[in-house]
Amino acid sequence: MQLKDEPPGAEFSVVALSRILFEDFRLAGNARLVVAYSGGCDSQALLHALAGVREDTNLEIVAAHFDHGLQAQSAEWADQCKGWCAQLDVACITVRREVRSAAGDSVEANAREARYGWLQEICDADQVVLTAHHADDQAETFLLNLFWGKEIQQLAGIAPARPLVHGSATCLHRPLLRFRKKQLNAYARGHNLQWIEDPSNRNIGFYRNYIRHELMPVWERRWPDLVAALNKGADFSRIIARRDRMEMDALCTRFSSPRCRGVFCLVDPLRLDCIDGLDEFQVIGVIRCWIHRAGYAAPSKGQLLTLYQQIVERKSPAASLQLNGRMVRYFNRCLYLTRPVRRANLQSGAGLAAKTISWDLQPLKIPACGIAVELCRAQSGVDAKILQGKTIELSWRDGGERVQLNHRQHRSSLKKLFQTKRVPPWERDNLPYLKIDHEIAWAYGVGWLGDYAAAENPGAYPRFAPIND
């Protein structure tokens, strides 16, 4: 959504906030709100004004204070926040989690991720989280992303509304984006509010603080409407980014290949045999959209660019990308997003690695390789009755297996059959084939073999599904 087209700097008041909440965001009068409450001037003004809105509505308000442990007095600040909330008759939830950052990591980014992760933990789907981001924050974010050479999605800056975290059912709203920092300060002073002054906000070693304290005051003397102009730039970028997402979503739908989806896939594979007419930006956008469809945040631009170079420029058959325990894999001109794949490591009674296990045709879970198997009926195949009384086994590849094809005298390599049928390597190696009386009778992606391949009556086949994910 987009706030009404008014320049930042309008007076902040209880009435103005009420109009934004109920007209722009279309919240109900009994909405359940969770305020990300630092105790700073901005969140203090927001919480105080919300308490004023509550007087004429049935709003339920909870303040959520996250103590990052980054300042020596942070525990004292948490107590202050509880006291201010008590004065407003607002429930206050606090938590302390120290944020640790490795060398080269952004302390701000890690703290933000931890804070939003905690809010996701404590919020219900029907609650709405409010943050106190304002027009000056938007202007600074736009400049930061511009200086870093970010894409249009990042130049769109701080969205007025979005899911709390990727894939969340809880909404995040920013009702103060229309207002300048100085307007929030004026409201706080006019109501004799107290607030916390975090000394780190004056540290110009942080890029945002450098822009805020060193650059913006100089530029605004030359361009008094600079913040409004930068906010318009973010709005225009958001419109363009939304159009790009729609285009990428349409391309993603066009390139999706449900028939190629395998046992370990998290989303339909993405066909790449039609991308020759697309530019680098479009290909990367489609891949990003495809990963989002699976419910995961996209990898960095650098990771996507590496994958693009492997696929498009070098056409590497081994192209892959680790993604938070998942794997993007390239095979047969398709991209696959797969869950973790574990090579079977079964143990025999003697403690030796076993590559074959007995199966009584009942549903079976095999945690060692993260799969379950059951016998399913099909329109063609083998009548389950003829399997009764036979030795049925599940066996994993060891290399060099040869099988008989449909009453033919000669035998063929199972590996060659997998290649002909274009079965992805991670499925060939991690899904067992079926042996009947110690002969390979069925293989995933290949079907029934030997004497069983000619069956025409309604029959059965093993079906695999992932577990422990």
mmCIF file of N, CA and C in Angstrom, residues 290-384:
data_model
loop_
_atom_site.group_PDB
_atom_site.id
_atom_site.type_symbol
_atom_site.label_atom_id
_atom_site.label_comp_id
_atom_site.label_asym_id
_atom_site.label_seq_id
_atom_site.Cartn_x
_atom_site.Cartn_y
_atom_site.Cartn_z
ATOM 1 N N TRP A 290 11.448 -16.932 -8.024
ATOM 2 C CA TRP A 290 11.270 -18.390 -7.892
ATOM 3 C C TRP A 290 11.603 -18.845 -6.476
ATOM 4 N N ILE A 291 12.670 -18.328 -5.900
ATOM 5 C CA ILE A 291 13.048 -18.687 -4.532
ATOM 6 C C ILE A 291 12.015 -18.151 -3.546
ATOM 7 N N HIS A 292 11.501 -16.960 -3.793
ATOM 8 C CA HIS A 292 10.449 -16.410 -2.936
ATOM 9 C C HIS A 292 9.209 -17.305 -2.953
ATOM 10 N N ARG A 293 8.889 -17.870 -4.109
ATOM 11 C CA ARG A 293 7.709 -18.736 -4.205
ATOM 12 C C ARG A 293 7.827 -19.958 -3.309
ATOM 13 N N ALA A 294 9.054 -20.389 -3.071
ATOM 14 C CA ALA A 294 9.272 -21.537 -2.197
ATOM 15 C C ALA A 294 9.184 -21.132 -0.725
ATOM 16 N N GLY A 295 9.045 -19.819 -0.460
ATOM 17 C CA GLY A 295 8.901 -19.346 0.915
ATOM 18 C C GLY A 295 10.191 -18.938 1.571
ATOM 19 N N TYR A 296 11.228 -18.666 0.771
ATOM 20 C CA TYR A 296 12.526 -18.317 1.338
ATOM 21 C C TYR A 296 12.971 -16.937 0.869
ATOM 22 N N ALA A 297 13.700 -16.247 1.740
ATOM 23 C CA ALA A 297 14.289 -14.970 1.348
ATOM 24 C C ALA A 297 15.352 -15.230 0.287
ATOM 25 N N ALA A 298 15.457 -14.317 -0.662
ATOM 26 C CA ALA A 298 16.412 -14.494 -1.756
ATOM 27 C C ALA A 298 17.841 -14.320 -1.257
ATOM 28 N N PRO A 299 18.796 -14.990 -1.896
ATOM 29 C CA PRO A 299 20.205 -14.774 -1.561
ATOM 30 C C PRO A 299 20.651 -13.391 -2.006
ATOM 31 N N SER A 300 21.889 -13.064 -1.683
ATOM 32 C CA SER A 300 22.412 -11.743 -2.026
ATOM 33 C C SER A 300 22.572 -11.600 -3.531
ATOM 34 N N LYS A 301 22.707 -10.332 -3.961
ATOM 35 C CA LYS A 301 22.920 -10.060 -5.386
ATOM 36 C C LYS A 301 24.203 -10.744 -5.861
ATOM 37 N N GLY A 302 25.235 -10.744 -5.015
ATOM 38 C CA GLY A 302 26.489 -11.385 -5.392
ATOM 39 C C GLY A 302 26.328 -12.869 -5.626
ATOM 40 N N GLN A 303 25.571 -13.549 -4.755
ATOM 41 C CA GLN A 303 25.333 -14.982 -4.926
ATOM 42 C C GLN A 303 24.537 -15.257 -6.199
ATOM 43 N N LEU A 304 23.515 -14.444 -6.438
ATOM 44 C CA LEU A 304 22.713 -14.637 -7.646
ATOM 45 C C LEU A 304 23.530 -14.369 -8.904
ATOM 46 N N LEU A 305 24.407 -13.382 -8.835
ATOM 47 C CA LEU A 305 25.244 -13.075 -9.988
ATOM 48 C C LEU A 305 26.199 -14.227 -10.279
ATOM 49 N N THR A 306 26.756 -14.831 -9.223
ATOM 50 C CA THR A 306 27.637 -15.988 -9.405
ATOM 51 C C THR A 306 26.890 -17.136 -10.065
ATOM 52 N N LEU A 307 25.672 -17.383 -9.604
ATOM 53 C CA LEU A 307 24.864 -18.450 -10.186
ATOM 54 C C LEU A 307 24.549 -18.147 -11.647
ATOM 55 N N TYR A 308 24.215 -16.897 -11.935
ATOM 56 C CA TYR A 308 23.929 -16.484 -13.311
ATOM 57 C C TYR A 308 25.144 -16.733 -14.214
ATOM 58 N N GLN A 309 26.321 -16.383 -13.731
ATOM 59 C CA GLN A 309 27.541 -16.571 -14.527
ATOM 60 C C GLN A 309 27.813 -18.049 -14.766
ATOM 61 N N GLN A 310 27.575 -18.884 -13.741
ATOM 62 C CA GLN A 310 27.781 -20.326 -13.903
ATOM 63 C C GLN A 310 26.829 -20.912 -14.940
ATOM 64 N N ILE A 311 25.587 -20.448 -14.920
ATOM 65 C CA ILE A 311 24.562 -21.040 -15.777
ATOM 66 C C ILE A 311 24.615 -20.490 -17.191
ATOM 67 N N VAL A 312 24.587 -19.164 -17.306
ATOM 68 C CA VAL A 312 24.419 -18.537 -18.606
ATOM 69 C C VAL A 312 25.734 -18.393 -19.357
ATOM 70 N N GLU A 313 26.765 -17.986 -18.648
ATOM 71 C CA GLU A 313 28.023 -17.711 -19.328
ATOM 72 C C GLU A 313 28.878 -18.968 -19.501
ATOM 73 N N ARG A 314 28.955 -19.774 -18.459
ATOM 74 C CA ARG A 314 29.806 -20.967 -18.552
ATOM 75 C C ARG A 314 29.009 -22.242 -18.785
ATOM 76 N N LYS A 315 27.689 -22.169 -18.542
ATOM 77 C CA LYS A 315 26.805 -23.333 -18.703
ATOM 78 C C LYS A 315 27.364 -24.545 -17.963
ATOM 79 N N SER A 316 27.792 -24.318 -16.743
ATOM 80 C CA SER A 316 28.412 -25.377 -15.946
ATOM 81 C C SER A 316 27.359 -26.387 -15.493
ATOM 82 N N PRO A 317 27.565 -27.671 -15.755
ATOM 83 C CA PRO A 317 26.604 -28.687 -15.305
ATOM 84 C C PRO A 317 26.624 -28.862 -13.796
ATOM 85 N N ALA A 318 27.643 -28.335 -13.130
ATOM 86 C CA ALA A 318 27.758 -28.486 -11.682
ATOM 87 C C ALA A 318 27.351 -27.216 -10.947
ATOM 88 N N ALA A 319 26.680 -26.280 -11.620
ATOM 89 C CA ALA A 319 26.291 -25.020 -10.995
ATOM 90 C C ALA A 319 25.388 -25.295 -9.798
ATOM 91 N N SER A 320 25.689 -24.661 -8.665
ATOM 92 C CA SER A 320 24.875 -24.855 -7.468
ATOM 93 C C SER A 320 25.099 -23.686 -6.529
ATOM 94 N N LEU A 321 24.196 -23.540 -5.561
ATOM 95 C CA LEU A 321 24.294 -22.451 -4.603
ATOM 96 C C LEU A 321 23.711 -22.911 -3.281
ATOM 97 N N GLN A 322 24.494 -22.827 -2.205
ATOM 98 C CA GLN A 322 24.004 -23.132 -0.871
ATOM 99 C C GLN A 322 23.120 -21.988 -0.410
ATOM 100 N N LEU A 323 21.954 -22.313 0.168
ATOM 101 C CA LEU A 323 21.009 -21.290 0.572
ATOM 102 C C LEU A 323 20.375 -21.683 1.902
ATOM 103 N N ASN A 324 21.033 -21.293 3.000
ATOM 104 C CA ASN A 324 20.501 -21.566 4.343
ATOM 105 C C ASN A 324 20.092 -23.028 4.519
ATOM 106 N N GLY A 325 20.984 -23.925 4.178
ATOM 107 C CA GLY A 325 20.707 -25.349 4.328
ATOM 108 C C GLY A 325 20.024 -25.961 3.129
ATOM 109 N N ARG A 326 19.503 -25.126 2.232
ATOM 110 C CA ARG A 326 18.911 -25.619 1.001
ATOM 111 C C ARG A 326 19.930 -25.504 -0.116
ATOM 112 N N MET A 327 19.597 -26.057 -1.263
ATOM 113 C CA MET A 327 20.545 -26.042 -2.374
ATOM 114 C C MET A 327 19.818 -25.710 -3.674
ATOM 115 N N VAL A 328 20.351 -24.715 -4.386
ATOM 116 C CA VAL A 328 19.906 -24.464 -5.756
ATOM 117 C C VAL A 328 20.818 -25.272 -6.675
ATOM 118 N N ARG A 329 20.236 -26.144 -7.476
ATOM 119 C CA ARG A 329 21.023 -27.042 -8.334
ATOM 120 C C ARG A 329 20.613 -26.842 -9.799
ATOM 121 N N TYR A 330 21.571 -27.072 -10.672
ATOM 122 C CA TYR A 330 21.328 -26.952 -12.114
ATOM 123 C C TYR A 330 21.467 -28.325 -12.754
ATOM 124 N N PHE A 331 20.447 -28.744 -13.508
ATOM 125 C CA PHE A 331 20.503 -30.025 -14.196
ATOM 126 C C PHE A 331 19.550 -29.988 -15.383
ATOM 127 N N ASN A 332 20.055 -30.431 -16.535
ATOM 128 C CA ASN A 332 19.229 -30.590 -17.732
ATOM 129 C C ASN A 332 18.452 -29.308 -18.054
ATOM 130 N N ARG A 333 19.163 -28.184 -18.021
ATOM 131 C CA ARG A 333 18.593 -26.873 -18.357
ATOM 132 C C ARG A 333 17.460 -26.469 -17.419
ATOM 133 N N CYS A 334 17.480 -26.972 -16.201
ATOM 134 C CA CYS A 334 16.504 -26.584 -15.193
ATOM 135 C C CYS A 334 17.222 -26.242 -13.900
ATOM 136 N N LEU A 335 16.630 -25.328 -13.140
ATOM 137 C CA LEU A 335 17.095 -25.055 -11.788
ATOM 138 C C LEU A 335 16.170 -25.776 -10.814
ATOM 139 N N TYR A 336 16.772 -26.409 -9.808
ATOM 140 C CA TYR A 336 16.029 -27.117 -8.777
ATOM 141 C C TYR A 336 16.376 -26.497 -7.420
ATOM 142 N N LEU A 337 15.374 -26.246 -6.610
ATOM 143 C CA LEU A 337 15.593 -25.841 -5.224
ATOM 144 C C LEU A 337 15.227 -27.026 -4.357
ATOM 145 N N THR A 338 16.225 -27.620 -3.701
ATOM 146 C CA THR A 338 16.001 -28.869 -2.989
ATOM 147 C C THR A 338 16.252 -28.704 -1.497
ATOM 148 N N ARG A 339 15.577 -29.529 -0.744
ATOM 149 C CA ARG A 339 15.817 -29.625 0.698
ATOM 150 C C ARG A 339 17.118 -30.395 0.916
ATOM 151 N N PRO A 340 17.638 -30.421 2.136
ATOM 152 C CA PRO A 340 18.876 -31.174 2.368
ATOM 153 C C PRO A 340 18.729 -32.634 1.944
ATOM 154 N N VAL A 341 19.726 -33.138 1.251
ATOM 155 C CA VAL A 341 19.722 -34.522 0.767
ATOM 156 C C VAL A 341 20.801 -35.285 1.510
ATOM 157 N N ARG A 342 20.389 -36.378 2.152
ATOM 158 C CA ARG A 342 21.338 -37.162 2.943
ATOM 159 C C ARG A 342 21.527 -38.527 2.302
ATOM 160 N N ARG A 343 22.752 -38.876 1.999
ATOM 161 C CA ARG A 343 23.056 -40.211 1.463
ATOM 162 C C ARG A 343 22.760 -41.249 2.527
ATOM 163 N N ALA A 344 22.066 -42.315 2.151
ATOM 164 C CA ALA A 344 21.693 -43.346 3.111
ATOM 165 C C ALA A 344 22.924 -43.871 3.843
ATOM 166 N N ASN A 345 22.832 -43.931 5.154
ATOM 167 C CA ASN A 345 23.921 -44.449 5.974
ATOM 168 C C ASN A 345 23.339 -45.451 6.950
ATOM 169 N N LEU A 346 22.691 -46.465 6.387
ATOM 170 C CA LEU A 346 22.032 -47.477 7.196
ATOM 171 C C LEU A 346 23.061 -48.424 7.796
ATOM 172 N N GLN A 347 22.694 -49.018 8.922
ATOM 173 C CA GLN A 347 23.609 -49.937 9.600
ATOM 174 C C GLN A 347 22.982 -51.323 9.687
ATOM 175 N N SER A 348 23.775 -52.328 9.364
ATOM 176 C CA SER A 348 23.310 -53.705 9.503
ATOM 177 C C SER A 348 23.478 -54.139 10.944
ATOM 178 N N GLY A 349 22.950 -55.311 11.260
ATOM 179 C CA GLY A 349 23.072 -55.821 12.621
ATOM 180 C C GLY A 349 24.504 -55.995 13.051
ATOM 181 N N ALA A 350 25.393 -56.243 12.110
ATOM 182 C CA ALA A 350 26.800 -56.448 12.442
ATOM 183 C C ALA A 350 27.541 -55.132 12.580
ATOM 184 N N GLY A 351 26.834 -54.016 12.393
ATOM 185 C CA GLY A 351 27.478 -52.721 12.514
ATOM 186 C C GLY A 351 28.148 -52.263 11.241
ATOM 187 N N LEU A 352 27.948 -52.995 10.155
ATOM 188 C CA LEU A 352 28.544 -52.609 8.886
ATOM 189 C C LEU A 352 27.529 -51.815 8.074
ATOM 190 N N ALA A 353 27.998 -50.950 7.202
ATOM 191 C CA ALA A 353 27.102 -50.152 6.376
ATOM 192 C C ALA A 353 26.252 -51.070 5.505
ATOM 193 N N ALA A 354 24.918 -50.880 5.559
ATOM 194 C CA ALA A 354 24.018 -51.711 4.773
ATOM 195 C C ALA A 354 23.451 -50.903 3.627
ATOM 196 N N LYS A 355 23.474 -51.461 2.408
ATOM 197 C CA LYS A 355 22.913 -50.781 1.248
ATOM 198 C C LYS A 355 21.584 -51.364 0.839
ATOM 199 N N THR A 356 21.091 -52.374 1.558
ATOM 200 C CA THR A 356 19.832 -53.031 1.230
ATOM 201 C C THR A 356 19.062 -53.302 2.510
ATOM 202 N N ILE A 357 17.758 -53.010 2.489
ATOM 203 C CA ILE A 357 16.904 -53.325 3.636
ATOM 204 C C ILE A 357 15.665 -54.054 3.143
ATOM 205 N N SER A 358 15.117 -54.927 3.982
ATOM 206 C CA SER A 358 13.895 -55.655 3.644
ATOM 207 C C SER A 358 12.700 -54.726 3.766
ATOM 208 N N TRP A 359 11.670 -54.988 2.943
ATOM 209 C CA TRP A 359 10.459 -54.167 2.975
ATOM 210 C C TRP A 359 9.250 -55.076 2.889
ATOM 211 N N ASP A 360 8.300 -54.892 3.829
ATOM 212 C CA ASP A 360 7.089 -55.720 3.862
ATOM 213 C C ASP A 360 5.917 -55.047 3.141
ATOM 214 N N LEU A 361 6.203 -54.034 2.328
ATOM 215 C CA LEU A 361 5.212 -53.303 1.523
ATOM 216 C C LEU A 361 4.313 -52.398 2.358
ATOM 217 N N GLN A 362 4.600 -52.273 3.658
ATOM 218 C CA GLN A 362 3.873 -51.344 4.507
ATOM 219 C C GLN A 362 4.588 -49.987 4.495
ATOM 220 N N PRO A 363 3.852 -48.896 4.763
ATOM 221 C CA PRO A 363 4.508 -47.585 4.805
ATOM 222 C C PRO A 363 5.722 -47.614 5.724
ATOM 223 N N LEU A 364 6.815 -47.051 5.231
ATOM 224 C CA LEU A 364 8.094 -47.162 5.936
ATOM 225 C C LEU A 364 8.813 -45.818 5.935
ATOM 226 N N LYS A 365 9.306 -45.412 7.108
ATOM 227 C CA LYS A 365 10.142 -44.227 7.204
ATOM 228 C C LYS A 365 11.598 -44.650 7.329
ATOM 229 N N ILE A 366 12.461 -43.936 6.603
ATOM 230 C CA ILE A 366 13.898 -44.232 6.628
ATOM 231 C C ILE A 366 14.618 -42.943 7.034
ATOM 232 N N PRO A 367 14.664 -42.629 8.339
ATOM 233 C CA PRO A 367 15.249 -41.358 8.796
ATOM 234 C C PRO A 367 16.696 -41.166 8.373
ATOM 235 N N ALA A 368 17.426 -42.264 8.203
ATOM 236 C CA ALA A 368 18.851 -42.140 7.863
ATOM 237 C C ALA A 368 19.065 -41.382 6.561
ATOM 238 N N CYS A 369 18.105 -41.456 5.647
ATOM 239 C CA CYS A 369 18.246 -40.714 4.396
ATOM 240 C C CYS A 369 17.093 -39.744 4.175
ATOM 241 N N GLY A 370 16.278 -39.520 5.236
ATOM 242 C CA GLY A 370 15.278 -38.467 5.186
ATOM 243 C C GLY A 370 14.117 -38.720 4.250
ATOM 244 N N ILE A 371 13.727 -39.982 4.043
ATOM 245 C CA ILE A 371 12.608 -40.276 3.144
ATOM 246 C C ILE A 371 11.644 -41.259 3.780
ATOM 247 N N ALA A 372 10.424 -41.262 3.257
ATOM 248 C CA ALA A 372 9.430 -42.282 3.578
ATOM 249 C C ALA A 372 9.003 -42.927 2.268
ATOM 250 N N VAL A 373 8.559 -44.193 2.345
ATOM 251 C CA VAL A 373 8.138 -44.909 1.140
ATOM 252 C C VAL A 373 6.849 -45.657 1.441
ATOM 253 N N GLU A 374 5.943 -45.659 0.451
ATOM 254 C CA GLU A 374 4.718 -46.443 0.572
ATOM 255 C C GLU A 374 4.373 -47.009 -0.799
ATOM 256 N N LEU A 375 3.580 -48.046 -0.809
ATOM 257 C CA LEU A 375 3.161 -48.668 -2.067
ATOM 258 C C LEU A 375 1.852 -48.022 -2.494
ATOM 259 N N CYS A 376 1.821 -47.439 -3.684
ATOM 260 C CA CYS A 376 0.642 -46.733 -4.179
ATOM 261 C C CYS A 376 0.077 -47.425 -5.406
ATOM 262 N N ARG A 377 -1.228 -47.331 -5.562
ATOM 263 C CA ARG A 377 -1.877 -47.889 -6.734
ATOM 264 C C ARG A 377 -1.708 -46.956 -7.910
ATOM 265 N N ALA A 378 -1.679 -47.525 -9.117
ATOM 266 C CA ALA A 378 -1.516 -46.730 -10.333
ATOM 267 C C ALA A 378 -2.373 -47.334 -11.436
ATOM 268 N N GLN A 379 -2.540 -46.576 -12.521
ATOM 269 C CA GLN A 379 -3.340 -47.059 -13.642
ATOM 270 C C GLN A 379 -2.651 -48.183 -14.396
ATOM 271 N N SER A 380 -1.370 -48.271 -14.317
ATOM 272 C CA SER A 380 -0.647 -49.364 -14.965
ATOM 273 C C SER A 380 0.542 -49.739 -14.100
ATOM 274 N N GLY A 381 1.003 -50.919 -14.254
ATOM 275 C CA GLY A 381 2.148 -51.355 -13.466
ATOM 276 C C GLY A 381 1.974 -52.783 -13.020
ATOM 277 N N VAL A 382 2.355 -53.063 -11.810
ATOM 278 C CA VAL A 382 2.355 -54.433 -11.299
ATOM 279 C C VAL A 382 1.225 -54.611 -10.295
ATOM 280 N N ASP A 383 0.452 -55.656 -10.444
ATOM 281 C CA ASP A 383 -0.588 -55.981 -9.475
ATOM 282 C C ASP A 383 0.094 -56.321 -8.156
ATOM 283 N N ALA A 384 -0.319 -55.630 -7.104
ATOM 284 C CA ALA A 384 0.340 -55.839 -5.812
ATOM 285 C C ALA A 384 0.237 -57.281 -5.342
#
